Tab-separated table of C-alpha atoms in Angstrom:
chain	number	residue	atom	x	y	z
A	1	UNK	CA	-5.050	22.467	6.932
A	2	UNK	CA	-5.095	23.013	10.959
A	3	UNK	CA	-3.439	20.498	13.060
A	4	UNK	CA	-5.635	18.040	14.870
A	5	UNK	CA	-4.743	17.503	18.617
A	6	UNK	CA	-7.984	16.273	20.352
A	7	UNK	CA	-7.634	12.563	19.374
A	8	UNK	CA	-3.713	12.528	19.684
A	9	UNK	CA	-4.060	13.953	23.308
A	10	UNK	CA	-6.828	11.646	24.520
A	11	UNK	CA	-5.842	8.537	22.471
A	12	UNK	CA	-9.606	8.090	21.625
A	13	UNK	CA	-10.984	6.548	18.602
A	14	UNK	CA	-13.644	8.352	16.446
A	15	UNK	CA	-16.687	6.336	15.295
A	16	UNK	CA	-18.809	8.698	13.318
A	17	UNK	CA	-20.160	9.045	9.819
A	18	UNK	CA	-18.647	12.572	9.536
A	19	UNK	CA	-15.583	14.297	8.388
A	20	UNK	CA	-13.035	15.359	11.164
A	21	UNK	CA	-13.303	18.968	11.695
A	22	UNK	CA	-9.992	19.768	10.186
A	23	UNK	CA	-11.050	18.402	6.968
A	24	UNK	CA	-14.376	20.283	7.059
A	25	UNK	CA	-12.364	23.565	7.516
A	26	UNK	CA	-9.984	22.646	4.704
A	27	UNK	CA	-12.981	21.920	2.249
A	28	UNK	CA	-14.623	25.420	3.021
A	29	UNK	CA	-11.313	27.225	2.283
A	30	UNK	CA	-10.568	25.078	-0.821
A	31	UNK	CA	-13.908	25.677	-2.238
A	32	UNK	CA	-13.172	29.368	-2.412
A	33	UNK	CA	-10.169	28.323	-4.656
A	34	UNK	CA	-12.402	26.160	-6.910
A	35	UNK	CA	-14.913	29.018	-7.209
A	36	UNK	CA	-12.129	31.331	-8.283
A	37	UNK	CA	-10.823	28.695	-10.757
A	38	UNK	CA	-14.353	28.323	-12.228
A	39	UNK	CA	-14.653	31.985	-12.735
A	40	UNK	CA	-11.102	32.023	-14.533
A	41	UNK	CA	-12.639	29.620	-16.900
A	42	UNK	CA	-15.645	31.789	-17.420
A	43	UNK	CA	-17.957	28.982	-15.806
A	44	UNK	CA	-20.637	30.626	-13.590
A	45	UNK	CA	-21.209	29.102	-10.218
A	46	UNK	CA	-22.736	30.454	-7.004
A	47	UNK	CA	-20.960	30.053	-3.563
A	48	UNK	CA	-23.446	27.554	-2.362
A	49	UNK	CA	-23.197	25.516	-5.530
A	50	UNK	CA	-19.338	24.889	-5.708
A	51	UNK	CA	-18.941	21.241	-6.981
A	52	UNK	CA	-16.972	18.843	-4.928
A	53	UNK	CA	-14.660	17.335	-7.457
A	54	UNK	CA	-12.127	14.303	-6.769
A	55	UNK	CA	-9.382	13.217	-8.770
A	56	UNK	CA	-8.379	9.496	-8.648
A	57	UNK	CA	-5.161	7.885	-9.624
A	58	UNK	CA	-5.128	4.039	-10.088
A	59	UNK	CA	-2.586	1.500	-9.193
A	60	UNK	CA	0.185	0.534	-11.959
A	61	UNK	CA	3.523	0.915	-10.365
A	62	UNK	CA	5.820	3.215	-11.610
A	63	UNK	CA	3.715	3.620	-14.841
A	64	UNK	CA	0.983	4.937	-12.444
A	65	UNK	CA	3.553	7.213	-10.620
A	66	UNK	CA	4.676	9.002	-13.893
A	67	UNK	CA	1.159	8.983	-15.466
A	68	UNK	CA	-0.550	10.753	-12.477
A	69	UNK	CA	2.355	13.330	-12.579
A	70	UNK	CA	2.128	14.020	-16.062
A	71	UNK	CA	-1.835	14.319	-15.700
A	72	UNK	CA	-1.642	16.783	-13.026
A	73	UNK	CA	0.902	18.845	-15.170
A	74	UNK	CA	-1.683	19.012	-17.956
A	75	UNK	CA	-4.456	19.872	-15.639
A	76	UNK	CA	-2.321	22.709	-14.280
A	77	UNK	CA	-1.298	23.986	-17.771
A	78	UNK	CA	-5.048	23.922	-18.611
A	79	UNK	CA	-6.103	26.023	-15.646
A	80	UNK	CA	-7.953	23.266	-14.209
A	81	UNK	CA	-5.716	21.906	-11.139
A	82	UNK	CA	-7.383	24.288	-8.586
A	83	UNK	CA	-10.966	22.748	-9.427
A	84	UNK	CA	-9.783	19.566	-7.761
A	85	UNK	CA	-10.900	19.298	-3.972
A	86	UNK	CA	-9.708	15.862	-3.347
A	87	UNK	CA	-6.779	13.714	-4.658
A	88	UNK	CA	-6.922	10.049	-3.829
A	89	UNK	CA	-4.614	7.164	-5.035
A	90	UNK	CA	-3.791	3.414	-5.041
A	91	UNK	CA	-0.674	1.722	-5.299
A	92	UNK	CA	1.890	3.687	-7.789
A	93	UNK	CA	-0.161	6.760	-7.678
A	94	UNK	CA	0.378	6.963	-4.132
A	95	UNK	CA	4.188	7.188	-4.855
A	96	UNK	CA	3.419	10.178	-6.949
A	97	UNK	CA	1.357	11.841	-4.210
A	98	UNK	CA	3.997	11.144	-1.723
A	99	UNK	CA	6.694	12.811	-3.884
A	100	UNK	CA	4.447	15.903	-4.390
A	101	UNK	CA	3.468	16.337	-0.889
A	102	UNK	CA	6.919	16.624	0.243
A	103	UNK	CA	6.630	20.221	-1.139
A	104	UNK	CA	4.319	22.741	0.644
A	105	UNK	CA	1.771	24.063	-1.627
A	106	UNK	CA	3.203	21.971	-4.395
A	107	UNK	CA	0.427	22.893	-7.105
A	108	UNK	CA	1.721	26.524	-7.030
A	109	UNK	CA	5.171	25.425	-8.333
A	110	UNK	CA	4.221	22.194	-10.124
A	111	UNK	CA	6.634	22.628	-12.887
A	112	UNK	CA	9.640	22.864	-10.549
A	113	UNK	CA	8.312	19.991	-8.575
A	114	UNK	CA	8.025	17.849	-11.701
A	115	UNK	CA	11.515	18.598	-12.532
A	116	UNK	CA	12.893	17.507	-9.219
A	117	UNK	CA	10.758	14.307	-9.176
A	118	UNK	CA	11.977	13.408	-12.635
A	119	UNK	CA	15.632	14.218	-11.809
A	120	UNK	CA	15.457	11.916	-8.903
A	121	UNK	CA	13.787	8.887	-10.354
A	122	UNK	CA	16.142	9.139	-13.349
A	123	UNK	CA	19.204	9.181	-10.987
A	124	UNK	CA	21.151	6.514	-8.746
A	125	UNK	CA	19.042	4.287	-6.496
A	126	UNK	CA	19.428	4.086	-2.660
A	127	UNK	CA	22.662	2.343	-1.701
A	128	UNK	CA	22.671	-1.262	-0.218
A	129	UNK	CA	24.172	0.243	3.070
A	130	UNK	CA	21.618	2.966	3.388
A	131	UNK	CA	18.838	0.573	2.708
A	132	UNK	CA	20.149	-1.962	5.311
A	133	UNK	CA	20.356	0.938	7.905
A	134	UNK	CA	16.688	1.723	7.214
A	135	UNK	CA	15.793	-1.976	7.551
A	136	UNK	CA	17.563	-1.981	10.886
A	137	UNK	CA	15.580	1.103	12.070
A	138	UNK	CA	12.420	-0.557	11.038
A	139	UNK	CA	13.166	-3.690	12.776
A	140	UNK	CA	14.312	-2.484	16.215
A	141	UNK	CA	11.927	0.702	16.047
A	142	UNK	CA	8.627	-1.099	16.611
A	143	UNK	CA	6.796	-4.003	18.014
A	144	UNK	CA	5.496	-5.607	14.657
A	145	UNK	CA	7.766	-6.330	11.691
A	146	UNK	CA	6.532	-7.588	8.423
A	147	UNK	CA	7.592	-8.146	4.715
A	148	UNK	CA	6.143	-4.532	4.100
A	149	UNK	CA	9.355	-3.267	5.969
A	150	UNK	CA	11.501	-5.424	3.637
A	151	UNK	CA	9.433	-4.292	0.517
A	152	UNK	CA	9.783	-0.502	1.576
A	153	UNK	CA	13.624	-0.698	1.664
A	154	UNK	CA	14.287	-3.140	-1.238
A	155	UNK	CA	11.515	-2.533	-3.911
A	156	UNK	CA	9.891	0.802	-3.183
A	157	UNK	CA	13.149	2.671	-2.995
A	158	UNK	CA	14.168	1.087	-6.366
A	159	UNK	CA	11.254	3.039	-7.835
A	160	UNK	CA	11.240	6.182	-6.098
A	161	UNK	CA	15.119	6.550	-5.303
A	162	UNK	CA	14.904	7.735	-2.026
A	163	UNK	CA	14.374	7.102	1.644
A	164	UNK	CA	11.425	9.482	2.637
A	165	UNK	CA	11.332	9.791	6.416
A	166	UNK	CA	8.779	12.455	6.579
A	167	UNK	CA	5.453	11.858	8.436
A	168	UNK	CA	2.067	12.462	6.607
A	169	UNK	CA	0.827	14.196	9.871
A	170	UNK	CA	3.773	16.878	9.166
A	171	UNK	CA	1.573	17.904	6.040
A	172	UNK	CA	-1.398	19.084	8.056
A	173	UNK	CA	-0.315	22.839	7.967
A	174	UNK	CA	1.643	22.617	4.532
A	175	UNK	CA	-0.904	22.398	1.767
A	176	UNK	CA	-3.578	24.927	2.048
A	177	UNK	CA	-3.432	25.646	-1.729
A	178	UNK	CA	-3.285	21.823	-2.784
A	179	UNK	CA	-6.003	19.272	-3.153
A	180	UNK	CA	-6.841	17.185	0.096
A	181	UNK	CA	-4.718	13.984	-0.269
A	182	UNK	CA	-6.265	10.499	0.609
A	183	UNK	CA	-3.915	7.404	0.486
A	184	UNK	CA	-5.812	4.052	0.186
A	185	UNK	CA	-5.321	0.480	1.046
A	186	UNK	CA	-7.249	-2.533	2.481
A	187	UNK	CA	-7.758	-4.730	5.433
A	188	UNK	CA	-6.320	-8.268	4.312
A	189	UNK	CA	-8.440	-10.191	6.616
A	190	UNK	CA	-11.630	-8.436	5.566
A	191	UNK	CA	-10.743	-9.270	1.824
A	192	UNK	CA	-9.918	-12.762	2.385
A	193	UNK	CA	-12.774	-13.627	4.901
A	194	UNK	CA	-15.308	-11.313	3.213
A	195	UNK	CA	-16.342	-9.880	6.269
A	196	UNK	CA	-16.273	-6.393	7.729
A	197	UNK	CA	-14.965	-3.298	5.899
A	198	UNK	CA	-11.894	-3.808	3.748
A	199	UNK	CA	-11.675	-0.230	2.602
A	200	UNK	CA	-8.947	1.903	4.565
A	201	UNK	CA	-7.816	5.395	4.155
A	202	UNK	CA	-5.045	7.702	5.542
A	203	UNK	CA	-4.964	11.467	5.484
A	204	UNK	CA	-2.852	13.998	7.309
A	205	UNK	CA	-5.413	14.010	9.963
A	206	UNK	CA	-6.664	10.477	10.565
A	207	UNK	CA	-6.554	6.834	9.397
A	208	UNK	CA	-9.425	4.496	9.325
A	209	UNK	CA	-12.121	2.457	7.776
A	210	UNK	CA	-13.831	4.572	5.177
A	211	UNK	CA	-17.284	2.884	5.071
A	212	UNK	CA	-17.679	1.923	8.754
A	213	UNK	CA	-16.678	5.541	9.819
A	214	UNK	CA	-14.052	4.333	12.444
A	215	UNK	CA	-11.029	6.588	12.737
A	216	UNK	CA	-7.892	7.419	14.718
A	217	UNK	CA	-5.391	10.229	14.632
A	218	UNK	CA	-2.856	9.529	11.957
A	219	UNK	CA	-0.083	9.785	14.270
A	220	UNK	CA	-1.535	7.074	16.572
A	221	UNK	CA	-2.027	4.590	13.664
A	222	UNK	CA	0.016	1.570	14.486
A	223	UNK	CA	-0.120	2.109	18.182
A	224	UNK	CA	-1.654	-0.365	20.457
A	225	UNK	CA	-5.311	0.212	21.625
A	226	UNK	CA	-7.709	-1.493	24.043
A	227	UNK	CA	-11.234	-0.511	24.182
A	228	UNK	CA	-10.771	2.710	22.327
A	229	UNK	CA	-7.840	4.053	24.570
A	230	UNK	CA	-4.301	4.149	23.706
A	231	UNK	CA	-2.345	1.485	25.482
A	232	UNK	CA	1.195	1.682	23.967
A	233	UNK	CA	2.574	4.435	21.665
A	234	UNK	CA	4.272	3.256	18.409
A	235	UNK	CA	6.226	5.763	16.279
A	236	UNK	CA	4.137	7.121	13.432
A	237	UNK	CA	4.806	5.408	10.253
A	238	UNK	CA	7.064	7.363	7.752
A	239	UNK	CA	6.246	8.080	4.181
A	240	UNK	CA	8.471	5.291	2.846
A	241	UNK	CA	6.577	2.563	4.839
A	242	UNK	CA	3.339	4.243	3.794
A	243	UNK	CA	4.244	3.960	0.135
A	244	UNK	CA	5.035	0.319	0.742
A	245	UNK	CA	1.785	-0.208	2.536
A	246	UNK	CA	-0.202	1.326	-0.345
A	247	UNK	CA	2.046	-0.153	-3.162
A	248	UNK	CA	2.524	-3.923	-2.448
A	249	UNK	CA	0.312	-5.297	-5.314
A	250	UNK	CA	2.764	-7.956	-6.178
A	251	UNK	CA	2.521	-9.387	-2.629
A	252	UNK	CA	-0.464	-11.547	-3.403
A	253	UNK	CA	0.879	-14.300	-5.589
A	254	UNK	CA	3.559	-17.034	-5.844
A	255	UNK	CA	5.704	-15.213	-8.371
A	256	UNK	CA	6.732	-12.677	-5.856
A	257	UNK	CA	7.521	-15.299	-3.454
A	258	UNK	CA	10.031	-16.717	-5.872
A	259	UNK	CA	11.463	-13.170	-6.283
A	260	UNK	CA	11.904	-12.531	-2.583
A	261	UNK	CA	13.314	-15.923	-1.778
A	262	UNK	CA	15.928	-15.076	-4.642
A	263	UNK	CA	16.480	-11.586	-3.176
A	264	UNK	CA	17.413	-13.222	0.165
A	265	UNK	CA	20.010	-15.390	-1.469
A	266	UNK	CA	21.133	-12.491	-3.668
A	267	UNK	CA	25.025	-12.749	-4.263
A	268	UNK	CA	25.342	-9.142	-3.484
A	269	UNK	CA	24.003	-9.510	-0.078
A	270	UNK	CA	27.105	-9.880	2.091
A	271	UNK	CA	27.504	-13.546	3.180
A	272	UNK	CA	29.225	-14.241	6.476
A	273	UNK	CA	29.476	-17.854	7.655
A	274	UNK	CA	27.557	-21.126	8.090
A	275	UNK	CA	24.380	-19.185	9.526
A	276	UNK	CA	24.276	-17.415	6.371
A	277	UNK	CA	24.852	-20.455	4.529
A	278	UNK	CA	21.943	-22.054	6.071
A	279	UNK	CA	19.669	-18.995	5.155
A	280	UNK	CA	20.741	-19.325	1.596
A	281	UNK	CA	19.983	-22.924	1.490
A	282	UNK	CA	16.563	-22.274	3.284
A	283	UNK	CA	15.777	-20.061	0.454
A	284	UNK	CA	16.786	-22.737	-2.153
A	285	UNK	CA	14.728	-25.108	-0.354
A	286	UNK	CA	11.489	-22.930	-0.418
A	287	UNK	CA	12.147	-22.000	-3.980
A	288	UNK	CA	12.457	-25.771	-4.826
A	289	UNK	CA	9.212	-26.719	-3.267
A	290	UNK	CA	7.464	-23.738	-4.909
A	291	UNK	CA	8.798	-24.814	-8.151
A	292	UNK	CA	7.956	-28.506	-7.761
A	293	UNK	CA	11.640	-29.774	-7.260
A	294	UNK	CA	12.728	-32.343	-4.729
A	295	UNK	CA	14.518	-30.449	-1.867
A	296	UNK	CA	15.947	-33.491	0.131
A	297	UNK	CA	19.516	-32.911	-0.821
A	298	UNK	CA	19.010	-29.258	0.462
A	299	UNK	CA	17.533	-30.588	3.765
A	300	UNK	CA	20.500	-32.866	4.296
A	301	UNK	CA	22.958	-30.037	3.838
A	302	UNK	CA	20.845	-27.681	6.218
A	303	UNK	CA	20.746	-30.287	8.969
A	304	UNK	CA	24.506	-31.063	8.574
A	305	UNK	CA	25.522	-27.266	9.163
A	306	UNK	CA	23.076	-26.969	11.977
A	307	UNK	CA	24.726	-29.916	13.696
A	308	UNK	CA	28.091	-28.436	13.052
A	309	UNK	CA	26.990	-24.972	14.287
A	310	UNK	CA	25.876	-26.745	17.556
A	311	UNK	CA	29.096	-28.719	17.892
A	312	UNK	CA	26.971	-31.941	17.326
A	313	UNK	CA	25.093	-31.344	20.690
A	314	UNK	CA	21.830	-30.417	19.248
A	315	UNK	CA	19.767	-31.819	16.355
A	316	UNK	CA	17.214	-29.923	14.269
A	317	UNK	CA	13.854	-30.925	15.892
A	318	UNK	CA	11.715	-30.745	12.648
A	319	UNK	CA	11.389	-34.260	11.558
A	320	UNK	CA	12.708	-35.602	8.144
A	321	UNK	CA	9.750	-36.041	5.877
A	322	UNK	CA	9.394	-37.265	2.290
A	323	UNK	CA	7.393	-34.654	0.456
A	324	UNK	CA	4.484	-35.260	-1.866
A	325	UNK	CA	5.214	-32.323	-4.335
A	326	UNK	CA	1.981	-33.141	-6.121
A	327	UNK	CA	0.141	-31.962	-3.131
A	328	UNK	CA	1.207	-28.277	-3.222
A	329	UNK	CA	-0.772	-27.235	-0.273
A	330	UNK	CA	0.701	-29.816	1.969
A	331	UNK	CA	4.096	-29.232	0.601
A	332	UNK	CA	3.895	-25.601	1.198
A	333	UNK	CA	2.613	-26.050	4.877
A	334	UNK	CA	5.521	-28.413	5.582
A	335	UNK	CA	8.032	-25.683	4.262
A	336	UNK	CA	6.327	-23.064	6.397
A	337	UNK	CA	6.710	-25.137	9.494
A	338	UNK	CA	10.177	-26.213	8.408
A	339	UNK	CA	11.135	-22.660	7.816
A	340	UNK	CA	9.861	-21.422	11.304
A	341	UNK	CA	11.659	-24.423	13.004
A	342	UNK	CA	14.914	-23.532	11.373
A	343	UNK	CA	14.617	-19.816	12.134
A	344	UNK	CA	13.828	-20.532	15.968
A	345	UNK	CA	16.826	-22.940	16.067
A	346	UNK	CA	19.203	-20.418	14.732
A	347	UNK	CA	17.791	-17.705	16.631
A	348	UNK	CA	18.722	-19.486	19.874
A	349	UNK	CA	22.441	-19.223	18.849
A	350	UNK	CA	22.459	-15.866	16.858
A	351	UNK	CA	19.943	-13.496	18.459
A	352	UNK	CA	21.865	-10.282	17.281
A	353	UNK	CA	21.926	-7.956	14.090
A	354	UNK	CA	21.872	-8.943	11.232
A	355	UNK	CA	21.085	-12.667	12.184
A	356	UNK	CA	18.017	-11.629	14.078
A	357	UNK	CA	16.637	-9.714	11.233
A	358	UNK	CA	17.336	-12.513	8.691
A	359	UNK	CA	15.357	-15.046	10.818
A	360	UNK	CA	12.367	-12.691	11.247
A	361	UNK	CA	12.355	-12.063	7.464
A	362	UNK	CA	12.356	-16.011	6.865
A	363	UNK	CA	9.567	-16.290	9.340
A	364	UNK	CA	7.588	-13.477	7.786
A	365	UNK	CA	7.975	-15.397	4.473
A	366	UNK	CA	6.725	-18.587	5.788
A	367	UNK	CA	3.620	-17.017	7.385
A	368	UNK	CA	3.303	-14.605	4.338
A	369	UNK	CA	3.050	-11.534	6.758
A	370	UNK	CA	2.536	-8.125	5.500
A	371	UNK	CA	1.392	-4.815	6.822
A	372	UNK	CA	0.841	-5.954	10.171
A	373	UNK	CA	-0.438	-3.219	12.774
A	374	UNK	CA	-2.083	-3.047	15.998
A	375	UNK	CA	-5.951	-2.840	15.635
A	376	UNK	CA	-7.097	0.395	17.122
A	377	UNK	CA	-10.615	-1.065	17.519
A	378	UNK	CA	-9.564	-4.034	19.457
A	379	UNK	CA	-11.890	-4.825	22.382
A	380	UNK	CA	-14.367	-1.933	21.727
A	381	UNK	CA	-18.111	-2.496	21.930
A	382	UNK	CA	-19.776	-0.615	19.286
A	383	UNK	CA	-22.706	-1.843	17.187
A	384	UNK	CA	-21.740	0.307	14.257
A	385	UNK	CA	-18.326	-1.469	13.766
A	386	UNK	CA	-18.437	-5.056	12.342
A	387	UNK	CA	-17.317	-7.796	14.911
A	388	UNK	CA	-14.429	-8.900	12.759
A	389	UNK	CA	-12.651	-5.512	13.159
A	390	UNK	CA	-13.231	-5.561	17.141
A	391	UNK	CA	-11.826	-8.998	18.005
A	392	UNK	CA	-8.257	-9.214	16.833
A	393	UNK	CA	-5.264	-7.430	18.439
A	394	UNK	CA	-3.717	-6.909	14.980
A	395	UNK	CA	-4.856	-6.302	11.511
A	396	UNK	CA	-2.876	-6.686	8.133
A	397	UNK	CA	-3.080	-3.966	5.502
A	398	UNK	CA	-2.277	-4.430	1.858
A	399	UNK	CA	-2.370	-2.785	-1.483
A	400	UNK	CA	-5.988	-1.688	-2.373
A	401	UNK	CA	-5.333	-2.611	-5.893
A	402	UNK	CA	-5.687	-6.427	-5.023
A	403	UNK	CA	-9.373	-5.738	-4.416
A	404	UNK	CA	-10.192	-2.759	-6.624
A	405	UNK	CA	-7.443	-0.690	-8.718
A	406	UNK	CA	-8.837	2.676	-8.037
A	407	UNK	CA	-9.863	4.455	-4.782
A	408	UNK	CA	-13.486	5.059	-5.575
A	409	UNK	CA	-14.725	4.046	-2.108
A	410	UNK	CA	-12.638	6.672	-0.204
A	411	UNK	CA	-14.185	9.542	-2.029
A	412	UNK	CA	-17.673	7.948	-2.124
A	413	UNK	CA	-18.219	8.325	1.643
A	414	UNK	CA	-21.571	10.105	1.843
A	415	UNK	CA	-20.149	12.932	4.076
A	416	UNK	CA	-17.693	14.091	1.247
A	417	UNK	CA	-20.567	14.790	-0.988
A	418	UNK	CA	-18.720	14.242	-4.268
A	419	UNK	CA	-20.394	15.685	-7.522
A	420	UNK	CA	-17.777	14.628	-9.888
A	421	UNK	CA	-15.181	11.943	-9.952
A	422	UNK	CA	-12.422	12.192	-12.698
A	423	UNK	CA	-10.753	8.542	-12.766
A	424	UNK	CA	-7.278	8.269	-14.333
A	425	UNK	CA	-6.744	4.604	-15.044
A	426	UNK	CA	-3.337	3.483	-15.586
A	427	UNK	CA	-4.035	-0.324	-15.278
A	428	UNK	CA	-2.669	-2.753	-17.579
A	429	UNK	CA	-5.221	-5.138	-19.226
A	430	UNK	CA	-8.937	-4.398	-19.482
A	431	UNK	CA	-9.233	-0.440	-19.566
A	432	UNK	CA	-12.916	-0.528	-18.051
A	433	UNK	CA	-12.245	-3.196	-15.469
A	434	UNK	CA	-11.915	-0.838	-12.582
A	435	UNK	CA	-15.023	1.378	-13.324
A	436	UNK	CA	-17.117	-1.807	-13.879
A	437	UNK	CA	-16.009	-3.539	-10.887
A	438	UNK	CA	-16.665	-0.184	-8.943
A	439	UNK	CA	-20.207	0.049	-10.277
A	440	UNK	CA	-20.858	-3.703	-9.066
A	441	UNK	CA	-19.288	-3.006	-5.609
A	442	UNK	CA	-21.371	0.088	-5.092
A	443	UNK	CA	-24.537	-1.722	-6.258
A	444	UNK	CA	-23.924	-4.314	-3.646
A	445	UNK	CA	-23.246	-1.741	-0.935
A	446	UNK	CA	-26.121	0.488	-1.894
A	447	UNK	CA	-23.878	3.463	-2.748
A	448	UNK	CA	-25.024	5.671	-5.418
A	449	UNK	CA	-23.163	5.136	-8.537
A	450	UNK	CA	-24.064	5.748	-12.194
A	451	UNK	CA	-24.738	2.924	-14.437
A	452	UNK	CA	-21.718	1.934	-16.460
A	453	UNK	CA	-22.467	0.767	-20.232
A	454	UNK	CA	-19.384	0.276	-22.528
A	455	UNK	CA	-20.102	-0.126	-26.286
A	456	UNK	CA	-18.851	-3.609	-27.422
A	457	UNK	CA	-16.604	-1.973	-30.281
A	458	UNK	CA	-14.713	0.131	-27.408
A	459	UNK	CA	-13.597	-2.891	-25.466
A	460	UNK	CA	-10.185	-3.298	-27.448
A	461	UNK	CA	-9.880	0.255	-28.799
A	462	UNK	CA	-11.088	2.664	-25.955
A	463	UNK	CA	-11.605	6.401	-26.580
A	464	UNK	CA	-9.976	9.190	-24.640
A	465	UNK	CA	-12.603	9.333	-22.052
A	466	UNK	CA	-15.937	8.343	-20.955
A	467	UNK	CA	-18.691	10.147	-18.816
A	468	UNK	CA	-21.100	8.150	-16.877
A	469	UNK	CA	-24.091	9.942	-15.206
A	470	UNK	CA	-26.907	8.741	-12.996
A	471	UNK	CA	-29.758	10.072	-10.877
A	472	UNK	CA	-28.643	11.093	-7.288
A	473	UNK	CA	-25.183	9.933	-7.990
A	474	UNK	CA	-21.944	11.572	-8.813
A	475	UNK	CA	-20.957	12.062	-12.520
A	476	UNK	CA	-17.861	9.694	-13.297
A	477	UNK	CA	-15.451	10.673	-15.979
A	478	UNK	CA	-13.297	7.454	-16.817
A	479	UNK	CA	-10.077	8.418	-18.484
A	480	UNK	CA	-7.818	5.121	-19.613
A	481	UNK	CA	-4.298	5.710	-20.212
A	482	UNK	CA	-4.170	3.263	-23.040
A	483	UNK	CA	-6.677	4.871	-25.575
A	484	UNK	CA	-6.911	5.624	-29.274
A	485	UNK	CA	-5.842	9.113	-28.592
A	486	UNK	CA	-2.578	8.180	-26.745
A	487	UNK	CA	-1.699	4.943	-28.600
A	488	UNK	CA	-3.151	5.459	-32.233
A	489	UNK	CA	-4.463	1.925	-31.960
A	490	UNK	CA	-1.174	0.417	-31.230
A	491	UNK	CA	-1.942	-1.294	-27.786
A	492	UNK	CA	0.611	-3.638	-26.003
A	493	UNK	CA	0.526	-5.447	-22.822
A	494	UNK	CA	2.447	-3.658	-20.147
A	495	UNK	CA	4.806	-5.924	-17.982
A	496	UNK	CA	7.704	-5.229	-15.642
A	497	UNK	CA	10.326	-8.011	-16.007
A	498	UNK	CA	11.489	-9.496	-12.789
A	499	UNK	CA	14.845	-7.833	-12.731
A	500	UNK	CA	13.130	-4.386	-12.822
A	501	UNK	CA	12.356	-4.727	-9.226
A	502	UNK	CA	15.825	-4.752	-8.044
């Protein structure tokens, strides 16, 4: 993959339904390898008929990470790996991709790379000191801080067992013999408001909205833009943060709020003085409200400690209020305002590390702020881009699995001209949900996709694979991890216990 300089040097945004030149050049070279692979398999194919094959890895946490790695190893042993043009992932599958693409031309030495990955994830985790040093770097190194930074250092490192500070743009010249990688996520506001294009992708060359065709150089993703021109440079995100951005599926529900508040008051976190005691009690108070328990005694304790910290001269501004815990929405809104007020109050006294990051984390918890980045489309005037993507100065990006747990939309861009999609589904629960939802989504968006019909008897006992074909649409091969071949009929629900995250 040749390096891309044009966007980086001008700071301009590219809005066009076409592939960036670097990807076009990569496809031409990669198709030669695909053609040779087909010949080795004694499959006849002319140069102008080489199929575009995309391999998709679904979400599924560490299960997906290990599952994708094992699948790639088997493809390699079968002599099929060089047939793959694109490799795209969601959530846990991106953790596998990030590990693979650390190694230049990893597919030429996959057995060795596999062993290194297995040895690492089977070994000791990242130390608390190293995690906090990384968090400090994230906090002071950029304008916008969110729970994704915390998720990266506390949760993702617990799975991948490393702090990967490589940048994805560094991969541009290192993977001429590997499939083209596409990492996926979604725009949170577009998902929630059902307006605009939620589908977002990142490759070594550019980052942007898959269906809108609006992109920016990958090294400039996260920098501040105005009317298509770079206004303020931010450091390129590293691979640890990218894995957190792609793999934060649990960041969408109340259960994970409980987990994070408990982590804030973890006894292994080094406590210091009354300021920390207030933060611990603030976590307890949020947990109480989330679990429907009266927090009034904790509130009294917090107010007393804050008064002591101020030498009796200042009082907590936020008024005392009797909560109606039956009204969960009102109670949580109260706690959001309360948490912000306590943190702002403390910040006026302790605006230095590590207190400042603790206050910021609590604020992010209160606002439920994830994956916030500057919007590179801000203040542009282009009719091809939905208004929702032009108006805000920032956008929030989260795990694509919260909308669709497989990255179909990234490879279904018309300009990628995909002939065959091989979908590896590592999801728990319904083994056909992702392919069904993909068909429904494509139907609504008028994107060619084959009709998906599943025999009733297969719903609870899926076969090894399914092939769906359609007119003027790519062929889809759907392979659920939990199938009769793998499980022999002994299916069970797969669930990570809470303690597993830490």
